Short mmCIF file of C-alpha atoms in Angstrom, two decimals:
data_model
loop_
_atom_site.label_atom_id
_atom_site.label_comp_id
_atom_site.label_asym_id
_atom_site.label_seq_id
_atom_site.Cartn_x
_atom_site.Cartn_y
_atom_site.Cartn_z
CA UNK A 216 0.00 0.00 0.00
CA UNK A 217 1.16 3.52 -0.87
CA UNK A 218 2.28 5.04 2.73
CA UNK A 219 2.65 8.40 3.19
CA UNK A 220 6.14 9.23 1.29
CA UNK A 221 4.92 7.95 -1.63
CA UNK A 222 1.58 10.21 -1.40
CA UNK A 223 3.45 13.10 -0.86
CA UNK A 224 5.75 11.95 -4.03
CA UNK A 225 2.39 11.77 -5.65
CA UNK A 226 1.88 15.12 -4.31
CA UNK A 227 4.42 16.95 -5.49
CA UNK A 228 4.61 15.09 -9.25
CA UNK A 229 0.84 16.35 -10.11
CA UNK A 230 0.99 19.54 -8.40
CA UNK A 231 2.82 21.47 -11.56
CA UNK A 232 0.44 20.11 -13.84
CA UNK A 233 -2.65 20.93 -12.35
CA UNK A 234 -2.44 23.28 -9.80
CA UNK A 235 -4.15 26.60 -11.11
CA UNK A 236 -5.57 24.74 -14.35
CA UNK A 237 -9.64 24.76 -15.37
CA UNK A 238 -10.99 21.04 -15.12
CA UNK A 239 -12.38 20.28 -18.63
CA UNK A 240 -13.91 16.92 -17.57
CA UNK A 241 -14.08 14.06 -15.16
CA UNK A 242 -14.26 10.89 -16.61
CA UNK A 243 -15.51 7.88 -14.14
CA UNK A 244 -15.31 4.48 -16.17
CA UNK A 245 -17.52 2.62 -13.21
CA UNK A 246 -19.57 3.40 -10.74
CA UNK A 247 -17.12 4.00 -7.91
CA UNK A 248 -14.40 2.20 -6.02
CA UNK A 249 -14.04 1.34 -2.62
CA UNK A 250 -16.65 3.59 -2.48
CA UNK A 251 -19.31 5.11 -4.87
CA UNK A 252 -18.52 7.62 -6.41
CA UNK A 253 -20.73 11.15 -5.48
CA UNK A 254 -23.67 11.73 -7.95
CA UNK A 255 -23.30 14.73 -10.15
CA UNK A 256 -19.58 14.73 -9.38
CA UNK A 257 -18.42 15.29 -13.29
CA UNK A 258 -20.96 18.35 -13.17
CA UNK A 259 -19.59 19.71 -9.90
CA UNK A 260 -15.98 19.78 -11.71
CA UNK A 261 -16.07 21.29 -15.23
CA UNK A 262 -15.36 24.31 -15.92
CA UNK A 263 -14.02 25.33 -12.24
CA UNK A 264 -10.07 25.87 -11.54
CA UNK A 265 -7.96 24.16 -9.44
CA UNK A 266 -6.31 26.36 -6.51
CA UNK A 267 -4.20 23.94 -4.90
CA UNK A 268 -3.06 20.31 -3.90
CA UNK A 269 -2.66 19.49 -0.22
CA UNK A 270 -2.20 15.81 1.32
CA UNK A 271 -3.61 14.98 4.77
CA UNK A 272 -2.12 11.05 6.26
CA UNK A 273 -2.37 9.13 3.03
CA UNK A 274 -5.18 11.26 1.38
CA UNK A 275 -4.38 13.71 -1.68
CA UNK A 276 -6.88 16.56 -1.41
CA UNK A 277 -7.17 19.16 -4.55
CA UNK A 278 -8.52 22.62 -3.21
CA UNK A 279 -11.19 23.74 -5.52
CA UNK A 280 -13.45 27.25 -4.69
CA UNK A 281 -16.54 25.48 -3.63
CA UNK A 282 -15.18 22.40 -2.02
CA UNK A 283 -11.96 19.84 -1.95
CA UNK A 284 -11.53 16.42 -4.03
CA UNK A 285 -10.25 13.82 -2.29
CA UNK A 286 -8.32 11.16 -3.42
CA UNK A 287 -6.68 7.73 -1.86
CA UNK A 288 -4.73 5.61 -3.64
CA UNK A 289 -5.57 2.53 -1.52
CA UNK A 290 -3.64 -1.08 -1.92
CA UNK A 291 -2.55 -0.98 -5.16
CA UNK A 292 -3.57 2.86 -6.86
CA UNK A 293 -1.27 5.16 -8.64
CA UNK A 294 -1.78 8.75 -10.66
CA UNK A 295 -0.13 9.35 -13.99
CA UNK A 296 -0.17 12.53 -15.74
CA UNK A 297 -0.81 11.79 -19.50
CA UNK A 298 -1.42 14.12 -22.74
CA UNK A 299 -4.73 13.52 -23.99
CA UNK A 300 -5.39 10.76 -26.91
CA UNK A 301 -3.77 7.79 -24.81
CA UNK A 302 -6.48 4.71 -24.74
CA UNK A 303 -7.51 3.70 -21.14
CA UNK A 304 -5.54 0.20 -19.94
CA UNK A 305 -8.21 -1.89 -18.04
CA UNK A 306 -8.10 -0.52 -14.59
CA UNK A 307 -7.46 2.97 -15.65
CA UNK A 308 -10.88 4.17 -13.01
CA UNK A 309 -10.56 8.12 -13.43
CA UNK A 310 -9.70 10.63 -15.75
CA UNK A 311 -9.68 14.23 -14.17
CA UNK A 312 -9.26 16.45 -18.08
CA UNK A 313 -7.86 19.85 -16.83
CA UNK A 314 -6.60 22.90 -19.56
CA UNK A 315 -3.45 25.31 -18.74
CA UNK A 316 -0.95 27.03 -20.69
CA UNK A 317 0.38 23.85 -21.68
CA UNK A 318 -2.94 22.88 -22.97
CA UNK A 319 -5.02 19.58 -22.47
CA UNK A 320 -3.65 16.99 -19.86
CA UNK A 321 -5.27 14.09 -18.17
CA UNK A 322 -4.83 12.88 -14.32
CA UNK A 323 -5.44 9.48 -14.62
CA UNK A 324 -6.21 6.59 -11.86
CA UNK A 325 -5.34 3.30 -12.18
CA UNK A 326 -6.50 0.98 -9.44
CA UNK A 327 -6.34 -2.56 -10.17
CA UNK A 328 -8.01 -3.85 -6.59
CA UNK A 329 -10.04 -0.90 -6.58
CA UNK A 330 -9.04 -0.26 -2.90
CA UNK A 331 -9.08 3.37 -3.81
CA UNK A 332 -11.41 6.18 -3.54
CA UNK A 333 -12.59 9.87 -5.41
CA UNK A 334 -15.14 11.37 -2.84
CA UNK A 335 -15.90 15.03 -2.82
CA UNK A 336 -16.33 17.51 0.33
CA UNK A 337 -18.07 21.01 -0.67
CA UNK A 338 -17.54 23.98 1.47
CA UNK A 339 -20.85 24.08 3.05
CA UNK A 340 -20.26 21.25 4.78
CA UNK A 341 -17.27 22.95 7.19
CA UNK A 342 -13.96 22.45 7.24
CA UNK A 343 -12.46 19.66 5.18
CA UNK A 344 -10.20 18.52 8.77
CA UNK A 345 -14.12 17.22 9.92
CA UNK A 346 -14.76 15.20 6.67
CA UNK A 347 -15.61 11.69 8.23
CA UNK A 348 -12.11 10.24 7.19
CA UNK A 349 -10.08 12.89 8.25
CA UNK A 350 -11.65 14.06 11.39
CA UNK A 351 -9.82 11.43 13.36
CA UNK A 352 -6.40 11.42 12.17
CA UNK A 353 -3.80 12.44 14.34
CA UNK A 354 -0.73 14.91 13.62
CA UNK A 355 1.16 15.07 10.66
CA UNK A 356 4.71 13.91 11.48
CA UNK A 357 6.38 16.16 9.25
CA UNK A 358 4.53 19.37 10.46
CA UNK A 359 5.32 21.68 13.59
CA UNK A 360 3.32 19.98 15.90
CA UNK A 361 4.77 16.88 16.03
CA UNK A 362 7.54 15.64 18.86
CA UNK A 363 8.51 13.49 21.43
CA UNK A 364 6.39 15.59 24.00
CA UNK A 365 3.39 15.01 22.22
CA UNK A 366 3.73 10.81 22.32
CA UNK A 367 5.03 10.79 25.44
CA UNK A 368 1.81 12.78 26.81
CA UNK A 369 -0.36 10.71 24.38
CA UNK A 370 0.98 7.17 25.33
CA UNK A 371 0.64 7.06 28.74
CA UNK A 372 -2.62 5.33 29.30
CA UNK A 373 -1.74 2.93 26.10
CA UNK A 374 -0.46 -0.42 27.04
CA UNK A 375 -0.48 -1.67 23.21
CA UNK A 376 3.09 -2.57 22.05
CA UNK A 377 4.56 1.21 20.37
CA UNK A 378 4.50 -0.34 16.93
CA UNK A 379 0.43 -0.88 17.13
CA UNK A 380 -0.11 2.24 18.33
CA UNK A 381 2.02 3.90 15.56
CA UNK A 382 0.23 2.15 12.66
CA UNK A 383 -3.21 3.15 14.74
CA UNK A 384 -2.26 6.58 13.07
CA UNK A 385 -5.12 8.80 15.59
CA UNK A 386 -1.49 10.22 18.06
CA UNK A 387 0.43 10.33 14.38
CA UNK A 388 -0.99 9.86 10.96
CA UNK A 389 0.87 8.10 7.95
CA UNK A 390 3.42 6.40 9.74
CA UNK A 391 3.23 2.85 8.40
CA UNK A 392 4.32 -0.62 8.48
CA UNK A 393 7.58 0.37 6.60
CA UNK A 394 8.48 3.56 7.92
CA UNK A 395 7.50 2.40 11.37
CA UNK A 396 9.71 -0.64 11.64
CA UNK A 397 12.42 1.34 10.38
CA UNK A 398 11.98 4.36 12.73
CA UNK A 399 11.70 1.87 15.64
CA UNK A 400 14.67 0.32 14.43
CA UNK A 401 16.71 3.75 14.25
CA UNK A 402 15.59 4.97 17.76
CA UNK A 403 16.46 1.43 19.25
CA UNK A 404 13.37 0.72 20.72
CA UNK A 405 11.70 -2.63 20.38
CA UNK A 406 8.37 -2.75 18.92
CA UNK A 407 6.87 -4.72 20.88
CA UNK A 408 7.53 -2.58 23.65
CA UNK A 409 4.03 -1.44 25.34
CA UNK A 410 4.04 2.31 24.60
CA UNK A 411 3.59 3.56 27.93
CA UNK A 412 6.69 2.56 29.37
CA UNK A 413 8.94 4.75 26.72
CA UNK A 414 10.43 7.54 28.27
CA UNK A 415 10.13 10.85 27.41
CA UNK A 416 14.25 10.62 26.23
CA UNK A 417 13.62 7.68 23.92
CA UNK A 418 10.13 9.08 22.30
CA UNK A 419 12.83 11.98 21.47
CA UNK A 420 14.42 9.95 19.73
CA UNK A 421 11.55 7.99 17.73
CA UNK A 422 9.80 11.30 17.31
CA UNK A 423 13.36 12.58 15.13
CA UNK A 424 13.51 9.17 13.38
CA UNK A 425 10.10 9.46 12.06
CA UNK A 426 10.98 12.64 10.85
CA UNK A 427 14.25 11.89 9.38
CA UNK A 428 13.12 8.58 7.59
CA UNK A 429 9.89 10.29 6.02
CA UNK A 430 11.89 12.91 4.91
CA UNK A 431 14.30 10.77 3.23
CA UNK A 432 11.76 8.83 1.55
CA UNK A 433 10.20 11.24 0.14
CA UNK A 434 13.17 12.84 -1.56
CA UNK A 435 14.29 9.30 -3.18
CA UNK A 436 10.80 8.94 -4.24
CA UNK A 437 9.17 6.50 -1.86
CA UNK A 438 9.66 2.57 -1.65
CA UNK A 439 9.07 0.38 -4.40
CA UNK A 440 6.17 -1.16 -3.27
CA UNK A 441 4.46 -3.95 -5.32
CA UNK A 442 2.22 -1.92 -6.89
CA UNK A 443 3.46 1.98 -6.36
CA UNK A 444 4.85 4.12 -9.02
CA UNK A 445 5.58 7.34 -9.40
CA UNK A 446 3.22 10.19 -11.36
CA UNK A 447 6.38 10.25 -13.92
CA UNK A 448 6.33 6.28 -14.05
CA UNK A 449 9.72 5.52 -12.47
CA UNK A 450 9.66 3.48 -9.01
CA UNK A 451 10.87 4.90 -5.60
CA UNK A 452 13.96 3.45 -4.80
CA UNK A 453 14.19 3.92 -0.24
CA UNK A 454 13.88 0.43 0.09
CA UNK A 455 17.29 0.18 -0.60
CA UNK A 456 18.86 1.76 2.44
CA UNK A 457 16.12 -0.63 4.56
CA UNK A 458 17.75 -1.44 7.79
CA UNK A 459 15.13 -3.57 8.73
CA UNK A 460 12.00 -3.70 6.72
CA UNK A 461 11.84 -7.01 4.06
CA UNK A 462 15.09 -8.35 5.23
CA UNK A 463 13.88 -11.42 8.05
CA UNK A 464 17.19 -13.26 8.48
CA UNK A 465 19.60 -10.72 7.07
CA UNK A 466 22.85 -10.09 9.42
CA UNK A 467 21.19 -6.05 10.90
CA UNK A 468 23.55 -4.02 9.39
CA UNK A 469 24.62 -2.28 12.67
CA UNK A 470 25.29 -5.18 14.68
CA UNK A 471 25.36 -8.31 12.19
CA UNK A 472 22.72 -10.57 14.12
CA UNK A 473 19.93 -11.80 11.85
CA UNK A 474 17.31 -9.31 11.60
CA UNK A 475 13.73 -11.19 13.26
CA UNK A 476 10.33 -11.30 11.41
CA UNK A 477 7.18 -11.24 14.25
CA UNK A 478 3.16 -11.28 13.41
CA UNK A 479 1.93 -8.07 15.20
CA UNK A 480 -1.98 -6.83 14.30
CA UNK A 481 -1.58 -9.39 11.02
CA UNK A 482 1.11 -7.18 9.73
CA UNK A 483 4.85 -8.13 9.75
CA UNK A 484 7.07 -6.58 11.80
CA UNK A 485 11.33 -6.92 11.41
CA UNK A 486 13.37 -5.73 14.26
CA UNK A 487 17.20 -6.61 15.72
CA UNK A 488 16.58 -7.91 19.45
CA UNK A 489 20.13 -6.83 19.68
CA UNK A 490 20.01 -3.40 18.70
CA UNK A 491 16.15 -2.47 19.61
CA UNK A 492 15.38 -2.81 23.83
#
């Protein structure tokens, strides 16, 4: 599943294409996805600009006037900006048609297990922070308001190992299976480690190692992930400074004991019981 670097790679790849552009059309080849898609949504898009593309957790939100598009790539979904003319694969869900000084381009979805999701929230209804799937998401961990304080103060009534409450995403959003066993793995802490004995010194530390691995995946374009590619087409290519992540067996490269595999929530986690207490 696309994580949260490789939404913000998304991000940032459509952004000069569409931001400040006039949507011609939206083309919906089904009825919806993980979801239905809203009634009357092609009509709600034509002819109105484009102000601006945000991301919120794993969401990519596009800012129109009258309300905000939002978009999630779920398991297996990935956005490719095309010049118009190019016959839909099977799969391809979406087209969003926009018209700019370069002329005619197309935003198209492709979403094989149709995981994904286009849903709209207009204006009137508040806020786009209270649409039902963003309401409860927690901070984002690349923005000011994330730090060790804050999951040290949030973690002290949760007695679920630190790598559950991580993926939980409602103290911090978008940190997922990936990212978290490698930022565990960087701040030394074990993840199965109940959360609310972590000191304030070592959520420091986990807090900066979210921060710093995030970062870094974002400017090497994400992990290649099964399905994930990037708006240009090329794959991500973090996975290959993994410490942890994928490599069950492996001598850790910090330490040379074989790196463990563990079932935690039905998701895999990879730690070194030497290097992470």
């Amino acid at each position: 599943m696309p994580e949260l670097p490789e939404v913000e790679v998304t991000r940032r790849g459509v952004a000069p294409h569409i931001e400040g552009r006039v949507v011609e059309q939206l083309v919906c080849r089904r009825d919806g996805l993980r979801w239905p898609f809203p009634p009357g949504l092609s009509g709600l898009l034509a002819g109105r600009r484009i102000l601006a593309t945000g991301r919120r957790g794993k969401y990519l939100l596009i800012h129109f006037e009258h309300g905000t598009l939002i978009i999630h790539l779920g398991m297996s979904g990935h956005l490719r900006v095309l010049p118009p003319g190019i016959e839909p694969r099977k799969h391809d869900h979406v087209d969003l048609v926009v018209n700019g000084p370069e002329g005619v381009q197309v935003l198209r979805l492709h979403d094989p297990r149709r995981f994904g999701a286009v849903l709209w929230h207009a204006n009137e209804d508040g806020d786009v922070e209270q649409h039902i799937l963003l309401r409860g998401l927690g901070v984002e961990p690349l923005g000011e308001h994330f730090d060790g304080a804050l999951l040290h103060r949030e973690t002290r009534r949760r007695s679920a190992p630190i790598k559950q409450v991580l993926l939980a995403g409602d103290i911090v959003v978008g940190v997922g299976n990936i990212y978290a066993c490698e930022s565990l793995f960087r701040a030394g802490i074990s993840p199965k480690t109940p959360a609310s004995r972590i000191s304030r010194a070592r959520y420091d530390r986990l807090a900066e190692a979210i921060r710093d691995i995030l970062a870094a995946a974002i400017v090497q374009g994400g992990s290649t992930l099964r399905d994930f590619i990037a708006v240009n087409g090329q794959s991500g290519y973090f996975q290959q400074t993994y410490f942890v992540y994928d490599r069950a067996g492996v001598p850790c490269r910090q330490c040379e004991a074989p790196v463990r595999q563990i079932k935690q929530g039905q998701r895999s986690t990879f730690y070194c019981a030497q290097c992470q207490r």
